[in-house]
Short mmCIF file of C-alpha atoms in Angstrom, two decimals:
data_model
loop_
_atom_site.label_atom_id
_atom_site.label_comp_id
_atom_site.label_asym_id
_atom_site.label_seq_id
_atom_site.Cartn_x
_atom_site.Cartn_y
_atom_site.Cartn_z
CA UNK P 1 122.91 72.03 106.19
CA UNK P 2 123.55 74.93 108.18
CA UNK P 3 121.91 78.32 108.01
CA UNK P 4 123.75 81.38 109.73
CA UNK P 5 121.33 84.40 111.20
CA UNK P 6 122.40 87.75 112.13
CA UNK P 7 124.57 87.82 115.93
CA UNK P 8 126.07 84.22 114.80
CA UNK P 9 122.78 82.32 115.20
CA UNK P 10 122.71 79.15 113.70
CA UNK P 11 119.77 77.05 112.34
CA UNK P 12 120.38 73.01 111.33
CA UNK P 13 118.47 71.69 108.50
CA UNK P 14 118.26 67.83 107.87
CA UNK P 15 120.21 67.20 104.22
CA UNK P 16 116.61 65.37 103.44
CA UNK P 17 114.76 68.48 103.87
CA UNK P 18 117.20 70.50 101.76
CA UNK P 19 114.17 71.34 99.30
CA UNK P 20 112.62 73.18 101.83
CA UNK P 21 115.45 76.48 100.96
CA UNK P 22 114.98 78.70 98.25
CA UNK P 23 117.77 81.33 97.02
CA UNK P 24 116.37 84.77 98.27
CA UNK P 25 118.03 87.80 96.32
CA UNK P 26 120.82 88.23 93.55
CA UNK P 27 123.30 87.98 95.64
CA UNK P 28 124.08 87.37 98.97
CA UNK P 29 124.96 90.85 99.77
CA UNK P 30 121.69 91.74 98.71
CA UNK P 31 119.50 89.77 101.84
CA UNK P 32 119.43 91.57 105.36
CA UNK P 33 119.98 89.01 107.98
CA UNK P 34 117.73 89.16 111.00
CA UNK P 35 118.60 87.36 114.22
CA UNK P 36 116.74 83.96 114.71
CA UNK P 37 113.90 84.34 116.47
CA UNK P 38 113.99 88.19 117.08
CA UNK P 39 111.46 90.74 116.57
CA UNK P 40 112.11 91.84 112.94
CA UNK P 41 112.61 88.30 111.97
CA UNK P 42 108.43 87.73 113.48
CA UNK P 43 107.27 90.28 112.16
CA UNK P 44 107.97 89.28 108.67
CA UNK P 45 106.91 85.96 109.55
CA UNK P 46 103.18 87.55 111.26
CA UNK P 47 102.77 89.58 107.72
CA UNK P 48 103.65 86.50 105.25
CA UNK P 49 101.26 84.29 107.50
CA UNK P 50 98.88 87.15 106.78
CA UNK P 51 99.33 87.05 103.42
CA UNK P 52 98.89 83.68 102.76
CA UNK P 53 95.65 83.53 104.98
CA UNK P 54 94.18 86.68 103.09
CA UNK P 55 95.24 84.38 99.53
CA UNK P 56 93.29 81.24 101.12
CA UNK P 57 90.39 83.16 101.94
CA UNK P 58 90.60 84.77 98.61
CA UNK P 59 90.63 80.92 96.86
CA UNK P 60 88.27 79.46 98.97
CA UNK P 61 85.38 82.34 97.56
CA UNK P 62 86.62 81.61 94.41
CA UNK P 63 85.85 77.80 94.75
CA UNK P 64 82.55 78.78 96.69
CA UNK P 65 81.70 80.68 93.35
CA UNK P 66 82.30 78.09 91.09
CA UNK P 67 80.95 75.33 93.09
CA UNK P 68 77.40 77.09 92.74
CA UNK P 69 77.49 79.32 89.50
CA UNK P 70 75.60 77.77 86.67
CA UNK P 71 76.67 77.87 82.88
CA UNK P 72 75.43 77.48 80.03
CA UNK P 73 76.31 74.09 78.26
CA UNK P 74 78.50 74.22 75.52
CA UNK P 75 78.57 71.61 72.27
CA UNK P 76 80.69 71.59 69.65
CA UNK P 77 79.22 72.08 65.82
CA UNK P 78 78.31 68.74 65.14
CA UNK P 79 81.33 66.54 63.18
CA UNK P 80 84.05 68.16 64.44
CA UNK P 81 84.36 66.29 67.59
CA UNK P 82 84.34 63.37 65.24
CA UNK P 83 86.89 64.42 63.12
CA UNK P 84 88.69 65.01 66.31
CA UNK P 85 88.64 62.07 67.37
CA UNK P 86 89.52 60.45 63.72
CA UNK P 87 92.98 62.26 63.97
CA UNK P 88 93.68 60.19 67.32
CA UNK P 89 93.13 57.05 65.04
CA UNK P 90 95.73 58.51 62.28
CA UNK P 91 98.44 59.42 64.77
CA UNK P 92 97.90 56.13 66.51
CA UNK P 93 98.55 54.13 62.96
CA UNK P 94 100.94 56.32 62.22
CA UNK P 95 103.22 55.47 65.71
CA UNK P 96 102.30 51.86 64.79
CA UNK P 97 104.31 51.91 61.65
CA UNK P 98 106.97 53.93 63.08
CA UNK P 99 107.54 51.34 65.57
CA UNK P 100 107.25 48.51 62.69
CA UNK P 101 110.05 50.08 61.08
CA UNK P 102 112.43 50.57 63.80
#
C-alpha cells in the first residue's frame, strides 16, 4: 500500500498492516496533505499525542477512584433472582425441544 504526502512524498505500508488506515474526511478533496515529516505534519502529531496523554491521565483517576470508593451493597428483593434464574431453565427446555424436532 502506498500513501502519497504533499511535495510527492511517499510512505509504504505492509498489505498486513492495512488495518492500521482509516478514511479521514468525505472526500478526498476534503483532507489537506502535509509533507511527510514536515513541521505542520508534527505538530498535529505533538497535539494528538497530547491528547491522548491528557485522556490516559484522565482514565487512570477514574480507575484510581473506583479502585478505592466504597458502595453500598445492593440485593435484589428476595425471589426474583430465583425466578430469574427459573426462566434460564425454560429457555434451556425450550432449545432442547427445538433441536428434538429439527
Amino acid at each position: 500500500m502506498r500513501l502519497i504526502y504533499a511535495g510527492g512524498d511517499r510512505l509504504y505500508i505492509p498489505v498486513e498492516n492495512i488495518d492500521l488506515l482509516s478514511k479521514y474526511g468525505q472526500q478526498a478533496s476534503d483532507a489537506a496533505l502535509d509533507r511527510l515529516g514536515g513541521a505542520a505534519w508534527q505538530a498535529k502529531k505533538a497535539r494528538i499525542k497530547g491528547k491522548i496523554k491528557e485522556m490516559a491521565d484522565e482514565l487512570i483517576k477514574i480507575a484510581a477512584k473506583r479502585q478505592i470508593s466504597k458502595a453500598e451493597k445492593l440485593e435484589a428483593p428476595a425471589g426474583i433472582f430465583d425466578e430469574f434464574c427459573a426462566r434460564f431453565n425454560l429457555l434451556k427446555r425450550m432449545i432442547n425441544l427445538m433441536l428434538l424436532m429439527m
